[in-house]
Amino acid sequence: MAQQTILVLNGPNLNLLGTREPQIYGSTTLDEIAQTMRTAARTKGWQIDFRQSNHEGELVDWIQQARTDADAIILNGGAYSHSSIAILDALQAVEKPVIEVHLSNLFKRETFRHHSYISPAAVGLICGFGARGYLLALDALEDCLD
Ligand code: CA2
Protein backbone atom coordinates (compact mmCIF):
# COMPACT_ATOMS: atom_id res chain seq x y z
CA MET A 1 0.00 0.00 0.00
CA ALA A 2 1.18 3.56 -0.75
CA GLN A 3 2.53 5.61 2.15
CA GLN A 4 -0.17 7.69 3.87
CA THR A 5 0.23 11.46 3.68
CA ILE A 6 -0.93 13.72 6.51
CA LEU A 7 -1.46 17.34 5.54
CA VAL A 8 -0.71 19.61 8.54
CA LEU A 9 -2.08 23.12 8.02
CA ASN A 10 -1.38 26.16 10.15
CA GLY A 11 -3.24 29.44 9.87
CA PRO A 12 -2.38 33.09 10.35
CA ASN A 13 0.43 34.26 12.61
CA LEU A 14 1.52 30.77 13.56
CA ASN A 15 4.79 31.49 11.73
CA LEU A 16 5.55 33.67 14.78
CA LEU A 17 5.51 30.75 17.18
CA GLY A 18 8.45 30.64 19.56
CA THR A 19 9.31 34.28 18.99
CA ARG A 20 6.57 36.06 21.01
CA GLU A 21 3.91 35.36 23.65
CA PRO A 22 5.59 32.16 24.96
CA GLN A 23 3.34 32.32 28.06
CA ILE A 24 0.35 31.58 25.79
CA TYR A 25 1.80 29.60 22.90
CA GLY A 26 5.04 28.09 24.28
CA SER A 27 8.60 28.49 23.04
CA THR A 28 8.64 25.79 20.36
CA THR A 29 8.90 27.14 16.82
CA LEU A 30 6.72 25.96 13.94
CA ASP A 31 9.81 24.45 12.27
CA GLU A 32 10.50 22.44 15.42
CA ILE A 33 6.90 21.19 15.46
CA ALA A 34 7.25 20.16 11.80
CA GLN A 35 10.47 18.23 12.51
CA THR A 36 9.02 16.46 15.56
CA MET A 37 5.95 15.48 13.56
CA ARG A 38 8.02 14.14 10.65
CA THR A 39 9.98 11.94 13.04
CA ALA A 40 6.84 10.67 14.80
CA ALA A 41 5.03 10.07 11.50
CA ARG A 42 7.95 8.04 10.14
CA THR A 43 7.54 5.51 12.97
CA LYS A 44 3.92 5.05 11.83
CA GLY A 45 4.92 4.71 8.16
CA TRP A 46 3.33 8.06 7.29
CA GLN A 47 4.69 11.23 5.71
CA ILE A 48 3.94 14.82 6.72
CA ASP A 49 3.15 17.69 4.36
CA PHE A 50 3.52 20.66 6.74
CA ARG A 51 2.36 24.14 5.68
CA GLN A 52 1.51 27.58 7.09
CA SER A 53 -0.32 30.49 5.49
CA ASN A 54 -1.55 33.90 6.58
CA HIS A 55 -4.12 33.83 3.75
CA GLU A 56 -7.57 32.24 4.04
CA GLY A 57 -7.87 31.49 0.31
CA GLU A 58 -4.52 29.72 0.23
CA LEU A 59 -5.63 27.49 3.11
CA VAL A 60 -8.87 26.74 1.20
CA ASP A 61 -6.83 25.84 -1.93
CA TRP A 62 -4.62 23.48 0.07
CA ILE A 63 -7.64 21.81 1.71
CA GLN A 64 -9.20 21.26 -1.74
CA GLN A 65 -5.96 19.71 -3.01
CA ALA A 66 -6.09 17.26 -0.11
CA ARG A 67 -8.96 15.50 -1.88
CA THR A 68 -6.35 13.92 -4.15
CA ASP A 69 -3.03 14.51 -2.39
CA ALA A 70 -3.56 13.62 1.30
CA ASP A 71 -5.18 10.95 3.47
CA ALA A 72 -5.98 13.13 6.48
CA ILE A 73 -5.66 16.71 7.71
CA ILE A 74 -4.43 18.12 11.00
CA LEU A 75 -5.45 21.76 11.16
CA ASN A 76 -4.65 24.66 13.44
CA GLY A 77 -6.69 27.33 11.70
CA GLY A 78 -5.50 30.03 14.10
CA ALA A 79 -7.89 32.98 14.25
CA TYR A 80 -9.67 31.78 11.08
CA SER A 81 -11.12 29.00 13.24
CA HIS A 82 -13.34 31.63 14.82
CA SER A 83 -14.43 33.30 11.59
CA SER A 84 -14.11 31.18 8.46
CA ILE A 85 -17.12 29.51 6.91
CA ALA A 86 -15.00 29.12 3.74
CA ILE A 87 -12.58 26.83 5.58
CA LEU A 88 -15.52 24.87 7.05
CA ASP A 89 -17.02 24.39 3.57
CA ALA A 90 -13.68 23.24 2.14
CA LEU A 91 -13.17 20.75 4.98
CA GLN A 92 -16.66 19.33 4.56
CA ALA A 93 -16.05 18.85 0.81
CA VAL A 94 -12.76 17.04 1.26
CA GLU A 95 -14.23 13.91 2.90
CA LYS A 96 -11.02 12.96 4.72
CA PRO A 97 -10.52 12.75 8.49
CA VAL A 98 -9.71 16.13 10.05
CA ILE A 99 -8.29 16.71 13.54
CA GLU A 100 -8.47 20.28 14.84
CA VAL A 101 -5.57 21.41 17.03
CA HIS A 102 -5.00 24.55 19.08
CA LEU A 103 -1.95 25.20 21.21
CA SER A 104 -3.83 27.14 23.87
CA ASN A 105 -6.95 26.12 25.81
CA LEU A 106 -9.56 28.15 23.91
CA PHE A 107 -12.05 27.84 26.77
CA LYS A 108 -9.78 29.59 29.27
CA ARG A 109 -9.48 32.57 26.94
CA GLU A 110 -11.73 35.33 25.54
CA THR A 111 -15.29 34.18 24.74
CA PHE A 112 -14.81 34.92 21.00
CA ARG A 113 -12.30 32.03 20.96
CA HIS A 114 -14.79 29.57 22.47
CA HIS A 115 -16.52 28.97 19.15
CA SER A 116 -14.80 27.34 16.19
CA TYR A 117 -16.54 27.29 12.82
CA ILE A 118 -14.35 24.39 11.70
CA SER A 119 -15.07 21.98 14.59
CA PRO A 120 -18.19 20.49 12.90
CA ALA A 121 -15.95 19.18 10.12
CA ALA A 122 -13.45 17.60 12.52
CA VAL A 123 -13.38 14.13 14.04
CA GLY A 124 -12.21 15.82 17.24
CA LEU A 125 -10.52 18.81 18.81
CA ILE A 126 -7.30 18.91 20.83
CA CYS A 127 -6.50 22.14 22.63
CA GLY A 128 -4.47 23.34 25.57
CA PHE A 129 -1.47 21.00 25.32
CA GLY A 130 0.85 23.31 23.40
CA ALA A 131 3.03 21.79 20.68
CA ARG A 132 2.33 18.30 22.07
CA GLY A 133 -1.21 18.67 20.71
CA TYR A 134 0.08 18.09 17.18
CA LEU A 135 1.61 14.75 18.24
CA LEU A 136 -1.60 13.81 20.08
CA ALA A 137 -3.44 14.50 16.83
CA LEU A 138 -1.13 12.13 14.96
CA ASP A 139 -1.85 9.40 17.52
CA ALA A 140 -5.59 10.09 17.26
CA LEU A 141 -5.41 9.60 13.49
CA GLU A 142 -4.35 5.98 13.96
CA ASP A 143 -8.01 5.15 14.59
CA CYS A 144 -9.17 7.16 11.56
CA LEU A 145 -6.99 5.85 8.72
CA ASP A 146 -7.47 2.57 6.81
O1 CA2 B 1 -4.11 28.30 20.40
C1 CA2 B 1 -4.00 28.26 19.17
O2 CA2 B 1 -3.33 27.43 18.58
C2 CA2 B 1 -4.71 29.34 18.33
O3 CA2 B 1 -5.16 28.71 17.13
C3 CA2 B 1 -3.66 30.38 18.01
C4 CA2 B 1 -4.23 31.58 17.26
C5 CA2 B 1 -5.46 32.15 17.96
O4 CA2 B 1 -6.04 33.18 17.19
C6 CA2 B 1 -6.49 31.06 18.22
O5 CA2 B 1 -7.57 31.64 18.94
C7 CA2 B 1 -5.90 29.94 19.04
C8 CA2 B 1 -3.20 32.70 17.16
C9 CA2 B 1 -1.90 32.29 16.58
C10 CA2 B 1 -0.92 33.41 16.80
O6 CA2 B 1 0.31 32.85 17.09
C11 CA2 B 1 1.26 33.66 17.63
C12 CA2 B 1 2.39 33.05 18.09
C13 CA2 B 1 3.38 33.79 18.66
C14 CA2 B 1 3.25 35.16 18.74
C15 CA2 B 1 2.12 35.77 18.28
C16 CA2 B 1 1.13 35.04 17.70
PDB file of C-alpha atoms and ligand atoms in Angstrom:
ATOM      1  CA  MET A   1       0.000   0.000   0.000  1.00  0.00           C
ATOM      2  CA  ALA A   2       1.185   3.557  -0.754  1.00  0.00           C
ATOM      3  CA  GLN A   3       2.531   5.608   2.150  1.00  0.00           C
ATOM      4  CA  GLN A   4      -0.172   7.693   3.869  1.00  0.00           C
ATOM      5  CA  THR A   5       0.235  11.463   3.682  1.00  0.00           C
ATOM      6  CA  ILE A   6      -0.927  13.716   6.515  1.00  0.00           C
ATOM      7  CA  LEU A   7      -1.459  17.344   5.544  1.00  0.00           C
ATOM      8  CA  VAL A   8      -0.710  19.612   8.537  1.00  0.00           C
ATOM      9  CA  LEU A   9      -2.079  23.117   8.022  1.00  0.00           C
ATOM     10  CA  ASN A  10      -1.377  26.165  10.153  1.00  0.00           C
ATOM     11  CA  GLY A  11      -3.244  29.437   9.869  1.00  0.00           C
ATOM     12  CA  PRO A  12      -2.376  33.090  10.352  1.00  0.00           C
ATOM     13  CA  ASN A  13       0.432  34.264  12.612  1.00  0.00           C
ATOM     14  CA  LEU A  14       1.517  30.767  13.559  1.00  0.00           C
ATOM     15  CA  ASN A  15       4.785  31.489  11.726  1.00  0.00           C
ATOM     16  CA  LEU A  16       5.548  33.674  14.781  1.00  0.00           C
ATOM     17  CA  LEU A  17       5.505  30.752  17.181  1.00  0.00           C
ATOM     18  CA  GLY A  18       8.449  30.635  19.559  1.00  0.00           C
ATOM     19  CA  THR A  19       9.306  34.280  18.987  1.00  0.00           C
ATOM     20  CA  ARG A  20       6.574  36.058  21.010  1.00  0.00           C
ATOM     21  CA  GLU A  21       3.906  35.364  23.649  1.00  0.00           C
ATOM     22  CA  PRO A  22       5.590  32.161  24.958  1.00  0.00           C
ATOM     23  CA  GLN A  23       3.344  32.320  28.062  1.00  0.00           C
ATOM     24  CA  ILE A  24       0.353  31.576  25.790  1.00  0.00           C
ATOM     25  CA  TYR A  25       1.801  29.598  22.897  1.00  0.00           C
ATOM     26  CA  GLY A  26       5.042  28.094  24.282  1.00  0.00           C
ATOM     27  CA  SER A  27       8.602  28.492  23.039  1.00  0.00           C
ATOM     28  CA  THR A  28       8.637  25.793  20.362  1.00  0.00           C
ATOM     29  CA  THR A  29       8.898  27.139  16.815  1.00  0.00           C
ATOM     30  CA  LEU A  30       6.717  25.962  13.935  1.00  0.00           C
ATOM     31  CA  ASP A  31       9.806  24.450  12.266  1.00  0.00           C
ATOM     32  CA  GLU A  32      10.495  22.444  15.418  1.00  0.00           C
ATOM     33  CA  ILE A  33       6.897  21.191  15.455  1.00  0.00           C
ATOM     34  CA  ALA A  34       7.251  20.156  11.799  1.00  0.00           C
ATOM     35  CA  GLN A  35      10.471  18.231  12.514  1.00  0.00           C
ATOM     36  CA  THR A  36       9.019  16.455  15.556  1.00  0.00           C
ATOM     37  CA  MET A  37       5.946  15.475  13.557  1.00  0.00           C
ATOM     38  CA  ARG A  38       8.017  14.144  10.655  1.00  0.00           C
ATOM     39  CA  THR A  39       9.981  11.945  13.042  1.00  0.00           C
ATOM     40  CA  ALA A  40       6.836  10.669  14.796  1.00  0.00           C
ATOM     41  CA  ALA A  41       5.033  10.065  11.496  1.00  0.00           C
ATOM     42  CA  ARG A  42       7.948   8.038  10.140  1.00  0.00           C
ATOM     43  CA  THR A  43       7.543   5.508  12.966  1.00  0.00           C
ATOM     44  CA  LYS A  44       3.917   5.045  11.826  1.00  0.00           C
ATOM     45  CA  GLY A  45       4.923   4.709   8.160  1.00  0.00           C
ATOM     46  CA  TRP A  46       3.333   8.063   7.286  1.00  0.00           C
ATOM     47  CA  GLN A  47       4.690  11.225   5.714  1.00  0.00           C
ATOM     48  CA  ILE A  48       3.943  14.816   6.722  1.00  0.00           C
ATOM     49  CA  ASP A  49       3.148  17.686   4.364  1.00  0.00           C
ATOM     50  CA  PHE A  50       3.523  20.662   6.738  1.00  0.00           C
ATOM     51  CA  ARG A  51       2.359  24.142   5.682  1.00  0.00           C
ATOM     52  CA  GLN A  52       1.515  27.583   7.091  1.00  0.00           C
ATOM     53  CA  SER A  53      -0.318  30.488   5.495  1.00  0.00           C
ATOM     54  CA  ASN A  54      -1.546  33.899   6.583  1.00  0.00           C
ATOM     55  CA  HIS A  55      -4.124  33.832   3.755  1.00  0.00           C
ATOM     56  CA  GLU A  56      -7.565  32.242   4.041  1.00  0.00           C
ATOM     57  CA  GLY A  57      -7.872  31.487   0.306  1.00  0.00           C
ATOM     58  CA  GLU A  58      -4.522  29.722   0.234  1.00  0.00           C
ATOM     59  CA  LEU A  59      -5.630  27.487   3.112  1.00  0.00           C
ATOM     60  CA  VAL A  60      -8.869  26.735   1.200  1.00  0.00           C
ATOM     61  CA  ASP A  61      -6.832  25.842  -1.927  1.00  0.00           C
ATOM     62  CA  TRP A  62      -4.622  23.476   0.069  1.00  0.00           C
ATOM     63  CA  ILE A  63      -7.638  21.805   1.710  1.00  0.00           C
ATOM     64  CA  GLN A  64      -9.204  21.264  -1.736  1.00  0.00           C
ATOM     65  CA  GLN A  65      -5.957  19.706  -3.009  1.00  0.00           C
ATOM     66  CA  ALA A  66      -6.094  17.259  -0.107  1.00  0.00           C
ATOM     67  CA  ARG A  67      -8.963  15.499  -1.884  1.00  0.00           C
ATOM     68  CA  THR A  68      -6.348  13.917  -4.152  1.00  0.00           C
ATOM     69  CA  ASP A  69      -3.026  14.506  -2.387  1.00  0.00           C
ATOM     70  CA  ALA A  70      -3.560  13.617   1.298  1.00  0.00           C
ATOM     71  CA  ASP A  71      -5.176  10.945   3.466  1.00  0.00           C
ATOM     72  CA  ALA A  72      -5.979  13.132   6.484  1.00  0.00           C
ATOM     73  CA  ILE A  73      -5.663  16.706   7.711  1.00  0.00           C
ATOM     74  CA  ILE A  74      -4.431  18.124  10.999  1.00  0.00           C
ATOM     75  CA  LEU A  75      -5.448  21.764  11.157  1.00  0.00           C
ATOM     76  CA  ASN A  76      -4.651  24.658  13.441  1.00  0.00           C
ATOM     77  CA  GLY A  77      -6.687  27.330  11.704  1.00  0.00           C
ATOM     78  CA  GLY A  78      -5.495  30.034  14.104  1.00  0.00           C
ATOM     79  CA  ALA A  79      -7.888  32.981  14.254  1.00  0.00           C
ATOM     80  CA  TYR A  80      -9.673  31.781  11.082  1.00  0.00           C
ATOM     81  CA  SER A  81     -11.125  28.995  13.242  1.00  0.00           C
ATOM     82  CA  HIS A  82     -13.344  31.635  14.819  1.00  0.00           C
ATOM     83  CA  SER A  83     -14.430  33.305  11.588  1.00  0.00           C
ATOM     84  CA  SER A  84     -14.106  31.179   8.462  1.00  0.00           C
ATOM     85  CA  ILE A  85     -17.122  29.512   6.910  1.00  0.00           C
ATOM     86  CA  ALA A  86     -14.995  29.123   3.742  1.00  0.00           C
ATOM     87  CA  ILE A  87     -12.578  26.833   5.577  1.00  0.00           C
ATOM     88  CA  LEU A  88     -15.515  24.867   7.055  1.00  0.00           C
ATOM     89  CA  ASP A  89     -17.022  24.386   3.571  1.00  0.00           C
ATOM     90  CA  ALA A  90     -13.679  23.240   2.143  1.00  0.00           C
ATOM     91  CA  LEU A  91     -13.168  20.746   4.981  1.00  0.00           C
ATOM     92  CA  GLN A  92     -16.665  19.333   4.555  1.00  0.00           C
ATOM     93  CA  ALA A  93     -16.053  18.853   0.813  1.00  0.00           C
ATOM     94  CA  VAL A  94     -12.757  17.035   1.259  1.00  0.00           C
ATOM     95  CA  GLU A  95     -14.233  13.910   2.897  1.00  0.00           C
ATOM     96  CA  LYS A  96     -11.024  12.965   4.716  1.00  0.00           C
ATOM     97  CA  PRO A  97     -10.521  12.749   8.493  1.00  0.00           C
ATOM     98  CA  VAL A  98      -9.706  16.127  10.054  1.00  0.00           C
ATOM     99  CA  ILE A  99      -8.287  16.713  13.544  1.00  0.00           C
ATOM    100  CA  GLU A 100      -8.473  20.276  14.839  1.00  0.00           C
ATOM    101  CA  VAL A 101      -5.571  21.415  17.028  1.00  0.00           C
ATOM    102  CA  HIS A 102      -4.995  24.551  19.079  1.00  0.00           C
ATOM    103  CA  LEU A 103      -1.948  25.203  21.209  1.00  0.00           C
ATOM    104  CA  SER A 104      -3.834  27.136  23.871  1.00  0.00           C
ATOM    105  CA  ASN A 105      -6.947  26.124  25.812  1.00  0.00           C
ATOM    106  CA  LEU A 106      -9.555  28.149  23.915  1.00  0.00           C
ATOM    107  CA  PHE A 107     -12.047  27.838  26.771  1.00  0.00           C
ATOM    108  CA  LYS A 108      -9.778  29.590  29.271  1.00  0.00           C
ATOM    109  CA  ARG A 109      -9.477  32.569  26.937  1.00  0.00           C
ATOM    110  CA  GLU A 110     -11.729  35.325  25.540  1.00  0.00           C
ATOM    111  CA  THR A 111     -15.287  34.185  24.736  1.00  0.00           C
ATOM    112  CA  PHE A 112     -14.808  34.919  21.002  1.00  0.00           C
ATOM    113  CA  ARG A 113     -12.304  32.028  20.960  1.00  0.00           C
ATOM    114  CA  HIS A 114     -14.792  29.570  22.470  1.00  0.00           C
ATOM    115  CA  HIS A 115     -16.519  28.975  19.148  1.00  0.00           C
ATOM    116  CA  SER A 116     -14.797  27.340  16.194  1.00  0.00           C
ATOM    117  CA  TYR A 117     -16.541  27.288  12.818  1.00  0.00           C
ATOM    118  CA  ILE A 118     -14.353  24.389  11.702  1.00  0.00           C
ATOM    119  CA  SER A 119     -15.073  21.977  14.585  1.00  0.00           C
ATOM    120  CA  PRO A 120     -18.193  20.485  12.905  1.00  0.00           C
ATOM    121  CA  ALA A 121     -15.948  19.180  10.116  1.00  0.00           C
ATOM    122  CA  ALA A 122     -13.448  17.597  12.523  1.00  0.00           C
ATOM    123  CA  VAL A 123     -13.377  14.134  14.036  1.00  0.00           C
ATOM    124  CA  GLY A 124     -12.212  15.816  17.236  1.00  0.00           C
ATOM    125  CA  LEU A 125     -10.524  18.810  18.808  1.00  0.00           C
ATOM    126  CA  ILE A 126      -7.302  18.912  20.828  1.00  0.00           C
ATOM    127  CA  CYS A 127      -6.504  22.142  22.628  1.00  0.00           C
ATOM    128  CA  GLY A 128      -4.467  23.344  25.570  1.00  0.00           C
ATOM    129  CA  PHE A 129      -1.471  21.001  25.315  1.00  0.00           C
ATOM    130  CA  GLY A 130       0.853  23.309  23.404  1.00  0.00           C
ATOM    131  CA  ALA A 131       3.031  21.787  20.683  1.00  0.00           C
ATOM    132  CA  ARG A 132       2.331  18.304  22.066  1.00  0.00           C
ATOM    133  CA  GLY A 133      -1.214  18.671  20.711  1.00  0.00           C
ATOM    134  CA  TYR A 134       0.084  18.094  17.176  1.00  0.00           C
ATOM    135  CA  LEU A 135       1.609  14.751  18.241  1.00  0.00           C
ATOM    136  CA  LEU A 136      -1.599  13.807  20.077  1.00  0.00           C
ATOM    137  CA  ALA A 137      -3.445  14.503  16.833  1.00  0.00           C
ATOM    138  CA  LEU A 138      -1.128  12.135  14.956  1.00  0.00           C
ATOM    139  CA  ASP A 139      -1.848   9.404  17.517  1.00  0.00           C
ATOM    140  CA  ALA A 140      -5.594  10.087  17.263  1.00  0.00           C
ATOM    141  CA  LEU A 141      -5.407   9.601  13.493  1.00  0.00           C
ATOM    142  CA  GLU A 142      -4.349   5.979  13.955  1.00  0.00           C
ATOM    143  CA  ASP A 143      -8.013   5.146  14.591  1.00  0.00           C
ATOM    144  CA  CYS A 144      -9.174   7.162  11.563  1.00  0.00           C
ATOM    145  CA  LEU A 145      -6.989   5.846   8.723  1.00  0.00           C
ATOM    146  CA  ASP A 146      -7.472   2.569   6.809  1.00  0.00           C
TER     147      ASP A 146
HETATM  148  O1  CA2 B   1      -4.109  28.300  20.404  1.00  0.00           O
HETATM  149  C1  CA2 B   1      -4.005  28.264  19.173  1.00  0.00           C
HETATM  150  O2  CA2 B   1      -3.334  27.429  18.576  1.00  0.00           O
HETATM  151  C2  CA2 B   1      -4.706  29.335  18.326  1.00  0.00           C
HETATM  152  O3  CA2 B   1      -5.162  28.713  17.126  1.00  0.00           O
HETATM  153  C3  CA2 B   1      -3.665  30.384  18.007  1.00  0.00           C
HETATM  154  C4  CA2 B   1      -4.230  31.579  17.257  1.00  0.00           C
HETATM  155  C5  CA2 B   1      -5.459  32.148  17.963  1.00  0.00           C
HETATM  156  O4  CA2 B   1      -6.040  33.175  17.188  1.00  0.00           O
HETATM  157  C6  CA2 B   1      -6.492  31.063  18.222  1.00  0.00           C
HETATM  158  O5  CA2 B   1      -7.571  31.641  18.940  1.00  0.00           O
HETATM  159  C7  CA2 B   1      -5.898  29.936  19.036  1.00  0.00           C
HETATM  160  C8  CA2 B   1      -3.198  32.704  17.164  1.00  0.00           C
HETATM  161  C9  CA2 B   1      -1.895  32.295  16.576  1.00  0.00           C
HETATM  162  C10 CA2 B   1      -0.923  33.414  16.798  1.00  0.00           C
HETATM  163  O6  CA2 B   1       0.310  32.849  17.093  1.00  0.00           O
HETATM  164  C11 CA2 B   1       1.262  33.664  17.633  1.00  0.00           C
HETATM  165  C12 CA2 B   1       2.388  33.046  18.087  1.00  0.00           C
HETATM  166  C13 CA2 B   1       3.384  33.786  18.657  1.00  0.00           C
HETATM  167  C14 CA2 B   1       3.254  35.162  18.744  1.00  0.00           C
HETATM  168  C15 CA2 B   1       2.122  35.773  18.278  1.00  0.00           C
HETATM  169  C16 CA2 B   1       1.128  35.037  17.705  1.00  0.00           C
END
